[in-house]
Amino acid sequence: GELPYDHAGLSLATSDMDGDGVEDVLVGAAGNDSGGDRGGAAYLVLGPVEGETSLSGADATFLGLEDGDATGTSVAALGASGSGPLDVLVGAPGHGAGGPHAGAVFLVRAPVSGRVDLARADATCLGEDQADQAGAAIASGDVDGDGLADVLIGAPGEDAGGPYAGAAYVLREG
C-alpha cells in the first residue's frame, strides 16, 4: 500500500487488461485515505509485474468519492480475455448515494490510465437501500451462456429475505 492502514491487497484480480497478451493486476486498498477518510482506492498495474512494485506508480488509480466508501473492497475485470482492452469494475460497499452504506459498483470502460474519477464512471450500480453494502463482492463471467460477459454484485446487507439475509445480483450484458 501507499500509506499505513491502506489494506492493499484486500481484493485482487488478474487479467490481460490492456490486450497486450500479458497478465495485469487490479489491487484493492479499501482503507486508503487519499480520496477521503477510508474512502478507499483501487490500482491497475500493467504487466509484466515482477518483484516489489509500489502502488504509487500504478498505471491507473481509482479513488473513493466519499469518506467511508471503502472503494476497492472488490475489484474485477469485465470482458473476455484476449478480446482487447477490458473494462474495470470497482466495488465501494460503503458508498452512500443510495442511502447510508447502500454501496456501489463503478464500471470504467477501457482503456484506463492515470487518476480515474469515479464520479465520471461509465456506469454506476447503487445499492437499493441503506446498509445493503452492494459491491462488497463483484465478479464477471458469462453466467447465461450467451457469449457476453455478465456482472455479479454481492450485497451482504440486503434484507428482503430477512435482516442481513444478503443478495447477489446478475447484470447481463447486451
XYZ file of N, CA and C in Angstrom:
522
model
N 0.816 -1.191 0.000
C 0.000 0.000 0.000
C 0.859 1.255 0.000
N 0.238 2.346 -0.301
C 0.944 3.625 -0.304
C 1.127 4.169 1.104
N 0.145 3.933 1.974
C 0.150 4.523 3.310
C -0.234 3.475 4.353
N 0.095 3.711 5.621
C -0.348 2.786 6.663
C -1.876 2.629 6.648
N -2.327 1.450 6.941
C -3.752 1.097 7.038
C -4.497 1.159 5.709
N -3.788 1.149 4.588
C -4.439 1.125 3.278
C -5.178 -0.199 3.036
N -4.696 -1.270 3.612
C -5.239 -2.617 3.380
C -5.125 -3.019 1.912
N -4.003 -2.642 1.289
C -3.762 -3.023 -0.102
C -3.731 -4.542 -0.201
N -4.382 -5.059 -1.215
C -4.463 -6.496 -1.416
C -5.721 -7.105 -0.833
N -6.589 -6.279 -0.244
C -7.864 -6.785 0.269
C -8.616 -7.510 -0.840
N -8.514 -6.998 -2.058
C -9.083 -7.663 -3.226
C -8.055 -7.624 -4.347
N -8.092 -8.642 -5.178
C -7.154 -8.766 -6.288
C -7.854 -9.377 -7.489
N -7.434 -8.993 -8.659
C -7.905 -9.619 -9.888
C -6.777 -9.557 -10.900
N -6.659 -10.593 -11.699
C -5.677 -10.595 -12.780
C -6.384 -10.888 -14.087
N -5.931 -10.254 -15.115
C -6.431 -10.475 -16.465
C -5.568 -9.632 -17.390
N -5.666 -9.869 -18.665
C -4.951 -9.043 -19.638
C -5.793 -7.801 -19.904
N -5.646 -6.805 -19.039
C -6.491 -5.612 -19.068
C -6.272 -4.743 -20.308
N -5.055 -4.687 -20.821
C -4.771 -3.793 -21.945
C -4.673 -4.515 -23.288
N -4.917 -5.820 -23.297
C -4.955 -6.570 -24.546
C -3.615 -6.826 -25.191
N -2.516 -6.753 -24.407
C -1.191 -6.959 -24.993
C -0.679 -8.391 -24.844
N -1.495 -9.291 -24.306
C -1.090 -10.681 -24.143
C -0.386 -10.975 -22.827
N -0.227 -9.968 -21.955
C 0.455 -10.137 -20.665
C -0.549 -9.841 -19.548
N -0.583 -10.712 -18.534
C -1.494 -10.514 -17.402
C -1.168 -9.227 -16.645
N -2.218 -8.506 -16.247
C -2.122 -7.284 -15.462
C -2.808 -7.533 -14.123
N -2.644 -6.612 -13.170
C -3.156 -6.823 -11.823
C -4.002 -5.633 -11.377
N -5.184 -5.921 -10.839
C -6.008 -4.932 -10.140
C -5.839 -5.200 -8.651
N -5.582 -4.139 -7.881
C -5.370 -4.264 -6.441
C -6.321 -3.316 -5.714
N -7.082 -3.832 -4.767
C -7.969 -3.016 -3.954
C -7.301 -2.640 -2.646
N -7.525 -1.418 -2.199
C -6.969 -0.900 -0.936
C -8.064 -0.095 -0.245
N -9.010 -0.793 0.375
C -10.222 -0.165 0.898
C -9.984 0.820 2.029
N -8.829 0.779 2.667
C -8.552 1.693 3.765
C -7.831 2.970 3.357
N -7.497 3.114 2.089
C -6.762 4.285 1.620
C -7.539 5.565 1.913
N -6.825 6.603 2.348
C -7.446 7.880 2.721
C -7.251 8.985 1.684
N -6.678 8.693 0.534
C -6.363 9.735 -0.441
C -7.596 10.460 -0.973
N -8.733 9.773 -1.093
C -9.949 10.396 -1.600
C -10.938 10.733 -0.503
N -10.528 10.634 0.745
C -11.398 10.870 1.892
C -11.097 9.837 2.956
N -11.467 10.116 4.180
C -11.191 9.218 5.297
C -11.775 7.834 5.015
N -10.903 6.840 4.806
C -11.279 5.464 4.484
C -12.155 5.397 3.225
N -11.901 6.337 2.328
C -12.616 6.335 1.052
C -12.216 5.174 0.167
N -10.986 4.688 0.358
C -10.502 3.544 -0.391
C -9.945 3.902 -1.746
N -9.332 2.905 -2.366
C -8.723 3.079 -3.684
C -8.573 1.718 -4.352
N -8.408 1.746 -5.657
C -8.047 0.562 -6.430
C -6.974 0.994 -7.420
N -6.136 0.049 -7.773
C -4.994 0.335 -8.639
C -4.920 -0.680 -9.761
N -4.525 -0.224 -10.945
C -4.235 -1.096 -12.068
C -2.732 -1.030 -12.327
N -2.092 -2.184 -12.269
C -0.666 -2.293 -12.562
C -0.536 -3.184 -13.795
N -0.053 -2.604 -14.889
C 0.100 -3.357 -16.121
C 1.323 -4.247 -16.048
N 1.196 -5.455 -16.585
C 2.283 -6.426 -16.554
C 3.267 -6.204 -17.685
N 4.393 -6.879 -17.586
C 4.680 -7.897 -16.585
C 5.009 -7.272 -15.224
N 4.558 -7.945 -14.183
C 4.804 -7.493 -12.816
C 5.825 -8.443 -12.207
N 6.931 -7.877 -11.759
C 7.996 -8.688 -11.179
C 8.506 -8.027 -9.917
N 8.885 -8.824 -8.926
C 9.474 -8.292 -7.706
C 8.515 -7.388 -6.969
N 9.072 -6.435 -6.270
C 8.285 -5.496 -5.475
C 7.886 -4.302 -6.342
N 6.609 -3.957 -6.314
C 6.086 -2.850 -7.115
C 5.319 -1.904 -6.207
N 5.628 -0.620 -6.268
C 4.922 0.369 -5.459
C 3.628 0.777 -6.156
N 2.535 0.796 -5.404
C 1.259 1.209 -5.979
C 1.232 2.694 -6.310
N 2.142 3.468 -5.755
C 2.202 4.889 -6.105
C 2.566 5.080 -7.575
N 3.137 4.060 -8.198
C 3.486 4.113 -9.614
C 2.520 3.333 -10.486
N 1.328 3.051 -9.973
C 0.337 2.283 -10.736
C -0.013 2.990 -12.040
N -0.395 2.218 -13.021
C -0.762 2.777 -14.326
C -2.106 3.491 -14.288
N -2.988 3.088 -13.362
C -4.270 3.768 -13.160
C -4.627 3.668 -11.683
N -5.242 4.734 -11.152
C -5.676 4.782 -9.754
C -7.120 5.248 -9.714
N -7.931 4.521 -8.943
C -9.353 4.829 -8.768
C -9.555 5.157 -7.290
N -9.914 6.405 -6.953
C -10.076 6.806 -5.560
C -11.543 6.872 -5.172
N -11.824 6.528 -3.910
C -13.176 6.647 -3.374
C -13.668 8.072 -3.460
N -14.980 8.228 -3.566
C -15.576 9.552 -3.731
C -15.905 10.224 -2.410
N -16.187 9.433 -1.370
C -16.648 9.985 -0.097
C -15.952 9.270 1.065
N -15.933 9.921 2.202
C -15.448 9.270 3.416
C -16.215 7.972 3.629
N -15.509 6.911 3.975
C -16.143 5.649 4.316
C -16.623 4.810 3.152
N -16.329 5.193 1.907
C -16.778 4.409 0.752
C -16.189 2.999 0.732
N -14.970 2.834 1.229
C -14.257 1.551 1.182
C -14.088 1.061 -0.260
N -13.839 1.998 -1.158
C -13.590 1.680 -2.557
C -12.421 0.705 -2.652
N -12.562 -0.303 -3.486
C -11.516 -1.305 -3.634
C -11.736 -2.527 -2.765
N -12.844 -2.569 -2.017
C -13.165 -3.781 -1.269
C -13.256 -4.956 -2.234
N -13.706 -4.689 -3.452
C -13.746 -5.702 -4.500
C -13.327 -5.053 -5.820
N -12.687 -5.849 -6.664
C -12.284 -5.397 -7.998
C -12.458 -6.569 -8.964
N -12.710 -6.252 -10.222
C -12.831 -7.294 -11.243
C -12.615 -6.682 -12.617
N -12.234 -7.529 -13.557
C -12.136 -7.146 -14.962
C -13.401 -7.617 -15.661
N -13.870 -6.840 -16.617
C -15.085 -7.191 -17.347
C -14.769 -7.331 -18.822
N -15.058 -8.492 -19.379
C -14.819 -8.765 -20.784
C -14.125 -10.097 -20.937
N -13.925 -10.495 -22.163
C -13.271 -11.767 -22.447
C -11.788 -11.526 -22.678
N -10.951 -12.154 -21.860
C -9.506 -12.016 -22.003
C -9.104 -12.423 -23.423
N -8.223 -11.643 -24.020
C -7.787 -11.907 -25.382
C -8.619 -11.186 -26.426
N -9.638 -10.424 -25.982
C -10.502 -9.729 -26.936
C -10.194 -8.234 -27.013
N -9.049 -7.833 -26.490
C -8.696 -6.419 -26.465
C -8.781 -5.891 -25.052
N -8.663 -4.573 -24.883
C -8.696 -3.989 -23.536
C -9.986 -4.337 -22.799
N -9.862 -4.597 -21.489
C -11.004 -4.961 -20.662
C -11.433 -3.788 -19.798
N -12.710 -3.760 -19.465
C -13.255 -2.738 -18.588
C -12.942 -3.110 -17.134
N -13.029 -2.119 -16.244
C -12.710 -2.306 -14.834
C -13.963 -2.126 -13.994
N -14.165 -3.018 -13.024
C -15.230 -2.907 -12.038
C -14.590 -2.672 -10.677
N -15.107 -1.680 -9.946
C -14.588 -1.357 -8.615
C -15.767 -1.268 -7.654
N -15.721 -2.048 -6.578
C -16.778 -2.042 -5.573
C -16.475 -1.091 -4.433
N -17.514 -0.421 -3.952
C -17.415 0.528 -2.833
C -18.626 0.302 -1.920
N -18.587 -0.717 -1.046
C -19.768 -1.073 -0.257
C -20.204 -0.032 0.770
N -19.374 0.954 1.051
C -19.753 1.998 1.990
C -20.331 3.235 1.328
N -20.356 3.257 -0.003
C -20.830 4.441 -0.742
C -22.282 4.736 -0.365
N -22.609 6.015 -0.185
C -23.905 6.380 0.359
C -24.890 7.029 -0.582
N -24.661 7.030 -1.890
C -25.601 7.694 -2.795
C -26.987 7.042 -2.780
N -27.067 5.747 -2.508
C -28.347 5.056 -2.445
C -28.889 4.960 -1.030
N -28.242 5.640 -0.092
C -28.572 5.580 1.329
C -27.299 5.242 2.084
N -27.239 5.517 3.380
C -26.008 5.228 4.131
C -25.563 3.773 3.954
N -24.369 3.581 3.451
C -23.758 2.266 3.249
C -24.560 1.370 2.303
N -25.320 1.979 1.408
C -26.036 1.178 0.411
C -25.054 0.502 -0.534
N -23.912 1.179 -0.782
C -22.876 0.611 -1.627
C -23.037 0.965 -3.090
N -21.975 0.663 -3.838
C -21.975 0.936 -5.273
C -20.922 0.095 -5.963
N -21.143 -0.119 -7.255
C -20.139 -0.713 -8.137
C -19.986 0.246 -9.308
N -18.743 0.589 -9.596
C -18.428 1.518 -10.671
C -17.834 0.740 -11.844
N -18.305 1.037 -13.043
C -17.769 0.463 -14.270
C -17.016 1.557 -15.010
N -15.753 1.291 -15.327
C -14.937 2.228 -16.097
C -14.507 1.499 -17.365
N -14.922 2.041 -18.497
C -14.610 1.429 -19.790
C -13.132 1.581 -20.128
N -12.593 0.579 -20.796
C -11.202 0.580 -21.239
C -11.044 1.520 -22.429
N -9.851 1.995 -22.641
C -8.653 1.825 -21.818
C -8.640 2.814 -20.654
N -7.940 2.464 -19.596
C -7.840 3.337 -18.423
C -6.379 3.629 -18.124
N -6.138 4.848 -17.652
C -4.789 5.220 -17.231
C -4.887 6.466 -16.358
N -3.844 6.701 -15.595
C -3.784 7.882 -14.746
C -4.775 7.817 -13.599
N -5.130 8.971 -13.097
C -6.099 9.067 -11.991
C -7.504 9.078 -12.591
N -8.300 8.089 -12.227
C -9.638 7.921 -12.781
C -10.653 8.450 -11.777
N -11.484 9.388 -12.209
C -12.513 9.988 -11.360
C -13.761 9.117 -11.414
N -14.066 8.406 -10.329
C -15.221 7.511 -10.313
C -16.548 8.268 -10.393
N -16.540 9.569 -10.126
C -17.758 10.363 -10.325
C -18.121 10.412 -11.805
N -17.156 10.120 -12.649
C -17.377 10.112 -14.093
C -17.303 8.691 -14.662
N -17.577 7.706 -13.829
C -17.582 6.316 -14.285
C -18.586 6.162 -15.421
N -18.349 5.211 -16.293
C -19.244 4.988 -17.423
C -20.590 4.435 -16.975
N -20.617 3.738 -15.847
C -21.873 3.253 -15.264
C -21.656 3.071 -13.767
N -22.721 3.301 -12.997
C -22.675 3.110 -11.547
C -23.923 2.349 -11.130
N -23.734 1.258 -10.420
C -24.853 0.486 -9.866
C -24.890 0.754 -8.371
N -26.005 1.298 -7.890
C -26.145 1.657 -6.475
C -26.935 0.601 -5.721
N -26.555 0.381 -4.451
C -27.342 -0.479 -3.586
C -28.753 0.061 -3.471
N -29.715 -0.831 -3.258
C -31.117 -0.430 -3.242
C -31.525 0.309 -1.981
N -30.879 0.005 -0.857
C -31.325 0.573 0.408
C -30.126 0.711 1.344
N -30.309 1.476 2.401
C -29.213 1.671 3.345
C -28.742 0.334 3.908
N -27.453 0.250 4.126
C -26.771 -0.900 4.714
C -26.752 -2.137 3.816
N -27.152 -2.021 2.539
C -27.078 -3.172 1.628
C -25.631 -3.585 1.374
N -24.715 -2.644 1.354
C -23.296 -2.869 1.094
C -23.056 -3.507 -0.273
N -23.824 -3.061 -1.262
C -23.620 -3.543 -2.628
C -22.188 -3.241 -3.051
N -21.560 -4.193 -3.689
C -20.169 -4.036 -4.103
C -19.185 -4.644 -3.129
N -19.678 -5.275 -2.056
C -18.772 -5.961 -1.138
C -18.058 -7.094 -1.870
N -18.702 -7.634 -2.890
C -18.097 -8.641 -3.764
C -18.583 -8.379 -5.176
N -17.684 -8.539 -6.141
C -18.064 -8.439 -7.548
C -17.276 -9.471 -8.345
N -17.860 -9.904 -9.421
C -17.203 -10.840 -10.326
C -17.798 -10.632 -11.708
N -17.134 -11.203 -12.699
C -17.702 -11.170 -14.045
C -17.485 -12.526 -14.680
N -18.344 -12.838 -15.608
C -18.269 -14.093 -16.339
C -19.520 -14.232 -17.183
N -19.545 -15.222 -18.024
C -20.701 -15.460 -18.881
C -21.620 -16.455 -18.182
N -22.461 -15.966 -17.266
C -23.294 -16.865 -16.463
C -24.542 -17.349 -17.194
N -24.918 -16.696 -18.308
C -26.110 -17.137 -19.024
C -25.796 -17.809 -20.359
N -24.499 -17.993 -20.657
C -24.088 -18.743 -21.840
C -24.331 -18.069 -23.172
N -24.497 -16.742 -23.178
C -24.763 -16.041 -24.444
C -23.499 -15.506 -25.119
N -22.338 -15.789 -24.527
C -21.082 -15.323 -25.107
C -20.680 -13.924 -24.690
N -21.490 -13.266 -23.860
C -21.188 -11.917 -23.387
C -20.898 -11.952 -21.890
N -20.006 -11.091 -21.445
C -19.645 -11.029 -20.024
C -20.775 -10.405 -19.222
N -21.085 -11.002 -18.086
C -22.105 -10.507 -17.172
C -21.425 -10.040 -15.890
N -22.113 -9.187 -15.119
C -21.579 -8.666 -13.856
C -22.380 -9.265 -12.707
N -21.683 -9.743 -11.697
C -22.309 -10.252 -10.485
C -21.943 -9.322 -9.339
N -22.945 -8.907 -8.564
C -22.736 -7.960 -7.469
C -23.280 -8.563 -6.182
N -22.428 -8.635 -5.170
C -22.854 -9.106 -3.859
C -23.256 -7.949 -2.971
N -24.370 -8.120 -2.259
C -24.880 -7.116 -1.318
C -25.244 -7.840 -0.017
N -24.256 -8.082 0.857
C -24.495 -8.916 2.040
C -25.450 -8.325 3.060
N -25.722 -7.032 2.999
C -26.622 -6.410 3.962
C -28.059 -6.297 3.474
N -28.333 -6.705 2.250
C -29.677 -6.615 1.695
C -30.614 -7.467 2.544
N -31.812 -6.949 2.841
C -32.643 -7.628 3.838
C -34.040 -8.023 3.356
N -34.248 -8.180 2.038
C -35.559 -8.606 1.553
C -35.925 -9.996 2.087
N -34.934 -10.849 2.313
C -35.175 -12.193 2.832
C -35.085 -12.274 4.341
N -34.981 -11.132 5.005
C -34.815 -11.071 6.456
C -33.606 -10.214 6.757
N -33.433 -9.819 8.009
C -32.316 -8.943 8.354
C -30.967 -9.521 7.900
N -30.276 -8.751 7.082
C -28.946 -9.103 6.572
C -28.910 -10.477 5.905
N -30.010 -10.870 5.277
C -30.032 -12.141 4.553
C -29.075 -12.088 3.362
N -28.909 -10.895 2.795
C -27.994 -10.721 1.672
C -28.634 -11.032 0.336
N -27.945 -10.619 -0.702
C -28.418 -10.865 -2.069
C -27.243 -10.816 -3.032
N -27.427 -11.469 -4.156
C -26.471 -11.394 -5.268
C -27.280 -11.016 -6.497
N -26.764 -10.080 -7.264
C -27.438 -9.593 -8.467
C -26.616 -9.956 -9.692
N -27.288 -10.281 -10.772
C -26.641 -10.549 -12.051
C -27.106 -9.492 -13.039
N -26.156 -8.763 -13.608
C -26.465 -7.786 -14.657
C -25.934 -8.357 -15.961
N -26.824 -8.604 -16.898
C -26.428 -9.215 -18.146
C -26.074 -8.155 -19.179
N -24.993 -8.406 -19.896
C -24.569 -7.501 -20.960
C -25.435 -7.765 -22.194
N -25.683 -6.708 -22.906
C -26.398 -6.893 -24.153
C -27.680 -6.171 -24.224
